[in-house]
mmCIF file of N, CA and C in Angstrom:
data_model
loop_
_atom_site.group_PDB
_atom_site.id
_atom_site.type_symbol
_atom_site.label_atom_id
_atom_site.label_comp_id
_atom_site.label_asym_id
_atom_site.label_seq_id
_atom_site.Cartn_x
_atom_site.Cartn_y
_atom_site.Cartn_z
ATOM 1 N N UNK Q 1 -12.289 22.868 2.648
ATOM 2 C CA UNK Q 1 -12.081 24.077 1.876
ATOM 3 C C UNK Q 1 -11.220 25.097 2.634
ATOM 4 N N UNK Q 2 -11.277 25.058 3.955
ATOM 5 C CA UNK Q 2 -10.464 26.008 4.704
ATOM 6 C C UNK Q 2 -8.982 25.765 4.489
ATOM 7 N N UNK Q 3 -8.584 24.512 4.293
ATOM 8 C CA UNK Q 3 -7.190 24.203 4.015
ATOM 9 C C UNK Q 3 -6.756 24.769 2.679
ATOM 10 N N UNK Q 4 -7.679 24.692 1.685
ATOM 11 C CA UNK Q 4 -7.382 25.221 0.341
ATOM 12 C C UNK Q 4 -7.264 26.715 0.380
ATOM 13 N N UNK Q 5 -8.097 27.372 1.187
ATOM 14 C CA UNK Q 5 -8.067 28.843 1.318
ATOM 15 C C UNK Q 5 -6.764 29.265 1.937
ATOM 16 N N UNK Q 6 -6.326 28.550 2.981
ATOM 17 C CA UNK Q 6 -5.068 28.867 3.616
ATOM 18 C C UNK Q 6 -3.887 28.654 2.642
ATOM 19 N N UNK Q 7 -3.976 27.590 1.868
ATOM 20 C CA UNK Q 7 -2.964 27.313 0.849
ATOM 21 C C UNK Q 7 -2.853 28.451 -0.157
ATOM 22 N N UNK Q 8 -3.990 28.954 -0.658
ATOM 23 C CA UNK Q 8 -3.969 30.066 -1.580
ATOM 24 C C UNK Q 8 -3.379 31.314 -0.950
ATOM 25 N N UNK Q 9 -3.756 31.559 0.295
ATOM 26 C CA UNK Q 9 -3.226 32.742 1.013
ATOM 27 C C UNK Q 9 -1.711 32.670 1.157
ATOM 28 N N UNK Q 10 -1.198 31.445 1.451
ATOM 29 C CA UNK Q 10 0.236 31.281 1.567
ATOM 30 C C UNK Q 10 0.977 31.481 0.236
ATOM 31 N N UNK Q 11 0.358 31.015 -0.842
ATOM 32 C CA UNK Q 11 0.936 31.173 -2.168
ATOM 33 C C UNK Q 11 1.044 32.685 -2.508
ATOM 34 N N UNK Q 12 -0.007 33.416 -2.215
ATOM 35 C CA UNK Q 12 -0.011 34.863 -2.530
ATOM 36 C C UNK Q 12 0.990 35.586 -1.599
ATOM 37 N N UNK Q 13 1.110 35.193 -0.361
ATOM 38 C CA UNK Q 13 2.093 35.805 0.519
ATOM 39 C C UNK Q 13 3.505 35.494 0.054
ATOM 40 N N UNK Q 14 3.741 34.264 -0.418
ATOM 41 C CA UNK Q 14 5.051 33.935 -0.993
ATOM 42 C C UNK Q 14 5.356 34.794 -2.197
ATOM 43 N N UNK Q 15 4.350 34.986 -3.074
ATOM 44 C CA UNK Q 15 4.499 35.837 -4.218
ATOM 45 C C UNK Q 15 4.879 37.243 -3.818
ATOM 46 N N UNK Q 16 4.181 37.811 -2.839
ATOM 47 C CA UNK Q 16 4.451 39.155 -2.402
ATOM 48 C C UNK Q 16 5.848 39.331 -1.814
ATOM 49 N N UNK Q 17 6.301 38.345 -1.103
ATOM 50 C CA UNK Q 17 7.629 38.472 -0.431
ATOM 51 C C UNK Q 17 8.773 37.979 -1.317
ATOM 52 N N UNK Q 18 8.566 36.913 -2.077
ATOM 53 C CA UNK Q 18 9.666 36.326 -2.820
ATOM 54 C C UNK Q 18 9.748 36.653 -4.261
ATOM 55 N N UNK Q 19 8.644 36.936 -4.951
ATOM 56 C CA UNK Q 19 8.690 37.131 -6.407
ATOM 57 C C UNK Q 19 8.453 38.562 -6.802
ATOM 58 N N UNK Q 20 7.491 39.207 -6.152
ATOM 59 C CA UNK Q 20 7.121 40.600 -6.512
ATOM 60 C C UNK Q 20 8.267 41.589 -6.447
ATOM 61 N N UNK Q 21 9.172 41.519 -5.408
ATOM 62 C CA UNK Q 21 10.253 42.489 -5.393
ATOM 63 C C UNK Q 21 11.211 42.368 -6.587
ATOM 64 N N UNK Q 22 11.300 41.193 -7.155
ATOM 65 C CA UNK Q 22 12.186 40.988 -8.305
ATOM 66 C C UNK Q 22 11.529 41.482 -9.622
ATOM 67 N N UNK Q 23 10.217 41.338 -9.700
ATOM 68 C CA UNK Q 23 9.484 41.730 -10.930
ATOM 69 C C UNK Q 23 9.258 43.225 -10.935
ATOM 70 N N UNK Q 24 8.921 43.809 -9.789
ATOM 71 C CA UNK Q 24 8.599 45.218 -9.726
ATOM 72 C C UNK Q 24 7.070 45.400 -9.588
ATOM 73 N N UNK Q 25 6.661 46.588 -9.216
ATOM 74 C CA UNK Q 25 5.255 46.858 -9.024
ATOM 75 C C UNK Q 25 4.714 47.489 -10.264
ATOM 76 N N UNK Q 26 3.819 46.749 -10.959
ATOM 77 C CA UNK Q 26 3.266 47.170 -12.220
ATOM 78 C C UNK Q 26 1.746 47.116 -12.223
ATOM 79 N N UNK Q 27 1.097 47.015 -11.038
ATOM 80 C CA UNK Q 27 -0.332 46.855 -11.020
ATOM 81 C C UNK Q 27 -1.003 48.176 -11.343
ATOM 82 N N UNK Q 28 -2.098 48.079 -12.104
ATOM 83 C CA UNK Q 28 -2.833 49.248 -12.532
ATOM 84 C C UNK Q 28 -3.812 49.764 -11.447
ATOM 85 N N UNK Q 29 -4.099 48.915 -10.539
ATOM 86 C CA UNK Q 29 -5.173 49.235 -9.550
ATOM 87 C C UNK Q 29 -4.551 49.333 -8.182
ATOM 88 N N UNK Q 30 -5.292 50.047 -7.306
ATOM 89 C CA UNK Q 30 -4.998 50.091 -5.861
ATOM 90 C C UNK Q 30 -6.227 49.526 -5.169
ATOM 91 N N UNK Q 31 -6.159 48.528 -4.372
ATOM 92 C CA UNK Q 31 -5.012 47.761 -3.960
ATOM 93 C C UNK Q 31 -4.480 46.860 -5.094
ATOM 94 N N UNK Q 32 -3.260 46.411 -4.981
ATOM 95 C CA UNK Q 32 -2.663 45.578 -6.022
ATOM 96 C C UNK Q 32 -3.453 44.261 -6.121
ATOM 97 N N UNK Q 33 -3.254 43.537 -7.205
ATOM 98 C CA UNK Q 33 -4.016 42.312 -7.417
ATOM 99 C C UNK Q 33 -3.775 41.291 -6.292
ATOM 100 N N UNK Q 34 -2.553 41.201 -5.823
ATOM 101 C CA UNK Q 34 -2.279 40.246 -4.764
ATOM 102 C C UNK Q 34 -2.965 40.646 -3.461
ATOM 103 N N UNK Q 35 -2.938 41.947 -3.137
ATOM 104 C CA UNK Q 35 -3.667 42.422 -1.916
ATOM 105 C C UNK Q 35 -5.206 42.192 -2.113
ATOM 106 N N UNK Q 36 -5.665 42.419 -3.285
ATOM 107 C CA UNK Q 36 -7.074 42.234 -3.589
ATOM 108 C C UNK Q 36 -7.453 40.775 -3.409
ATOM 109 N N UNK Q 37 -6.590 39.873 -3.788
ATOM 110 C CA UNK Q 37 -6.862 38.422 -3.620
ATOM 111 C C UNK Q 37 -6.879 38.046 -2.121
ATOM 112 N N UNK Q 38 -5.945 38.594 -1.347
ATOM 113 C CA UNK Q 38 -5.947 38.301 0.096
ATOM 114 C C UNK Q 38 -7.197 38.855 0.750
ATOM 115 N N UNK Q 39 -7.572 40.070 0.363
ATOM 116 C CA UNK Q 39 -8.812 40.642 0.958
ATOM 117 C C UNK Q 39 -10.066 39.878 0.579
ATOM 118 N N UNK Q 40 -10.150 39.421 -0.652
ATOM 119 C CA UNK Q 40 -11.362 38.664 -1.059
ATOM 120 C C UNK Q 40 -11.392 37.291 -0.412
ATOM 121 N N UNK Q 41 -10.205 36.656 -0.257
ATOM 122 C CA UNK Q 41 -10.195 35.331 0.387
ATOM 123 C C UNK Q 41 -10.549 35.431 1.860
ATOM 124 N N UNK Q 42 -10.176 36.489 2.515
ATOM 125 C CA UNK Q 42 -10.493 36.649 3.917
ATOM 126 C C UNK Q 42 -11.929 37.150 4.161
ATOM 127 N N UNK Q 43 -12.521 37.747 3.123
ATOM 128 C CA UNK Q 43 -13.903 38.308 3.296
ATOM 129 C C UNK Q 43 -14.969 37.342 2.868
ATOM 130 N N UNK Q 44 -14.751 36.642 1.729
ATOM 131 C CA UNK Q 44 -15.808 35.845 1.138
ATOM 132 C C UNK Q 44 -15.466 34.321 1.205
ATOM 133 N N UNK Q 45 -16.421 33.568 0.771
ATOM 134 C CA UNK Q 45 -16.167 32.079 0.651
ATOM 135 C C UNK Q 45 -15.176 31.856 -0.475
ATOM 136 N N UNK Q 46 -14.671 30.681 -0.530
ATOM 137 C CA UNK Q 46 -13.622 30.338 -1.528
ATOM 138 C C UNK Q 46 -14.154 30.495 -2.966
ATOM 139 N N UNK Q 47 -15.395 30.065 -3.194
ATOM 140 C CA UNK Q 47 -15.952 30.123 -4.545
ATOM 141 C C UNK Q 47 -16.165 31.567 -5.001
ATOM 142 N N UNK Q 48 -16.748 32.353 -4.142
ATOM 143 C CA UNK Q 48 -16.984 33.763 -4.506
ATOM 144 C C UNK Q 48 -15.673 34.502 -4.641
ATOM 145 N N UNK Q 49 -14.712 34.257 -3.756
ATOM 146 C CA UNK Q 49 -13.405 34.931 -3.838
ATOM 147 C C UNK Q 49 -12.709 34.623 -5.182
ATOM 148 N N UNK Q 50 -12.754 33.371 -5.593
ATOM 149 C CA UNK Q 50 -12.109 33.014 -6.870
ATOM 150 C C UNK Q 50 -12.803 33.711 -8.038
ATOM 151 N N UNK Q 51 -14.120 33.833 -7.995
ATOM 152 C CA UNK Q 51 -14.834 34.547 -9.027
ATOM 153 C C UNK Q 51 -14.462 36.016 -9.059
ATOM 154 N N UNK Q 52 -14.405 36.630 -7.892
ATOM 155 C CA UNK Q 52 -14.046 38.055 -7.803
ATOM 156 C C UNK Q 52 -12.629 38.242 -8.324
ATOM 157 N N UNK Q 53 -11.725 37.418 -7.951
ATOM 158 C CA UNK Q 53 -10.307 37.517 -8.370
ATOM 159 C C UNK Q 53 -10.219 37.346 -9.867
ATOM 160 N N UNK Q 54 -10.933 36.397 -10.414
ATOM 161 C CA UNK Q 54 -10.923 36.136 -11.887
ATOM 162 C C UNK Q 54 -11.430 37.381 -12.603
ATOM 163 N N UNK Q 55 -12.490 38.008 -12.127
ATOM 164 C CA UNK Q 55 -13.033 39.210 -12.783
ATOM 165 C C UNK Q 55 -12.014 40.369 -12.730
ATOM 166 N N UNK Q 56 -11.314 40.461 -11.645
ATOM 167 C CA UNK Q 56 -10.316 41.522 -11.485
ATOM 168 C C UNK Q 56 -9.174 41.302 -12.441
ATOM 169 N N UNK Q 57 -8.683 40.073 -12.578
ATOM 170 C CA UNK Q 57 -7.562 39.809 -13.525
ATOM 171 C C UNK Q 57 -7.978 40.058 -14.968
ATOM 172 N N UNK Q 58 -9.239 39.713 -15.268
ATOM 173 C CA UNK Q 58 -9.743 40.013 -16.665
ATOM 174 C C UNK Q 58 -9.760 41.469 -16.922
ATOM 175 N N UNK Q 59 -10.115 42.332 -15.929
ATOM 176 C CA UNK Q 59 -10.147 43.786 -16.080
ATOM 177 C C UNK Q 59 -8.763 44.400 -16.262
ATOM 178 N N UNK Q 60 -7.781 43.714 -15.817
ATOM 179 C CA UNK Q 60 -6.398 44.267 -15.820
ATOM 180 C C UNK Q 60 -5.734 43.989 -17.128
ATOM 181 N N UNK Q 61 -5.872 44.935 -18.051
ATOM 182 C CA UNK Q 61 -5.202 44.822 -19.341
ATOM 183 C C UNK Q 61 -4.772 46.230 -19.761
ATOM 184 N N UNK Q 62 -3.921 46.364 -20.747
ATOM 185 C CA UNK Q 62 -3.369 47.677 -21.120
ATOM 186 C C UNK Q 62 -4.408 48.717 -21.510
ATOM 187 N N UNK Q 63 -5.556 48.313 -22.029
ATOM 188 C CA UNK Q 63 -6.559 49.269 -22.459
ATOM 189 C C UNK Q 63 -7.655 49.470 -21.408
ATOM 190 N N UNK Q 64 -7.494 48.877 -20.268
ATOM 191 C CA UNK Q 64 -8.489 48.996 -19.191
ATOM 192 C C UNK Q 64 -8.255 50.231 -18.401
ATOM 193 N N UNK Q 65 -9.143 50.362 -17.408
ATOM 194 C CA UNK Q 65 -9.030 51.485 -16.476
ATOM 195 C C UNK Q 65 -7.956 51.192 -15.418
ATOM 196 N N UNK Q 66 -7.737 52.235 -14.639
ATOM 197 C CA UNK Q 66 -6.822 52.088 -13.520
ATOM 198 C C UNK Q 66 -7.309 52.972 -12.365
ATOM 199 N N UNK Q 67 -6.680 52.831 -11.214
ATOM 200 C CA UNK Q 67 -7.026 53.598 -10.050
ATOM 201 C C UNK Q 67 -7.484 52.781 -8.895
ATOM 202 N N UNK Q 68 -8.287 53.437 -8.053
ATOM 203 C CA UNK Q 68 -8.789 52.793 -6.804
ATOM 204 C C UNK Q 68 -9.923 51.817 -7.154
ATOM 205 N N UNK Q 69 -9.791 50.559 -6.799
ATOM 206 C CA UNK Q 69 -10.759 49.543 -7.074
ATOM 207 C C UNK Q 69 -10.901 48.619 -5.842
ATOM 208 N N UNK Q 70 -11.712 49.074 -4.851
ATOM 209 C CA UNK Q 70 -11.823 48.212 -3.642
ATOM 210 C C UNK Q 70 -12.778 47.051 -3.889
ATOM 211 N N UNK Q 71 -12.776 46.126 -2.971
ATOM 212 C CA UNK Q 71 -13.684 45.002 -2.971
ATOM 213 C C UNK Q 71 -15.045 45.535 -2.592
ATOM 214 N N UNK Q 72 -16.059 45.221 -3.389
ATOM 215 C CA UNK Q 72 -17.433 45.662 -3.067
ATOM 216 C C UNK Q 72 -18.070 44.688 -2.133
ATOM 217 N N UNK Q 73 -18.551 45.195 -1.041
ATOM 218 C CA UNK Q 73 -19.136 44.314 0.010
ATOM 219 C C UNK Q 73 -20.649 44.375 -0.095
#
């Protein structure tokens, strides 16, 4: 599982460096969804991190809230 966690981290880092500058910053929350994913993957187990990330992505819609949304420990 550690290899899969590192793989996910590298994908997110690639997104932050290679894709995000071209798309622009449009995240409704602070920290951004990609930073939130990195924080959750480094803090929790792979299963819990994926669940937390999924919940965050579901909350991110045009009629949702915005602002500061840290990872709850």
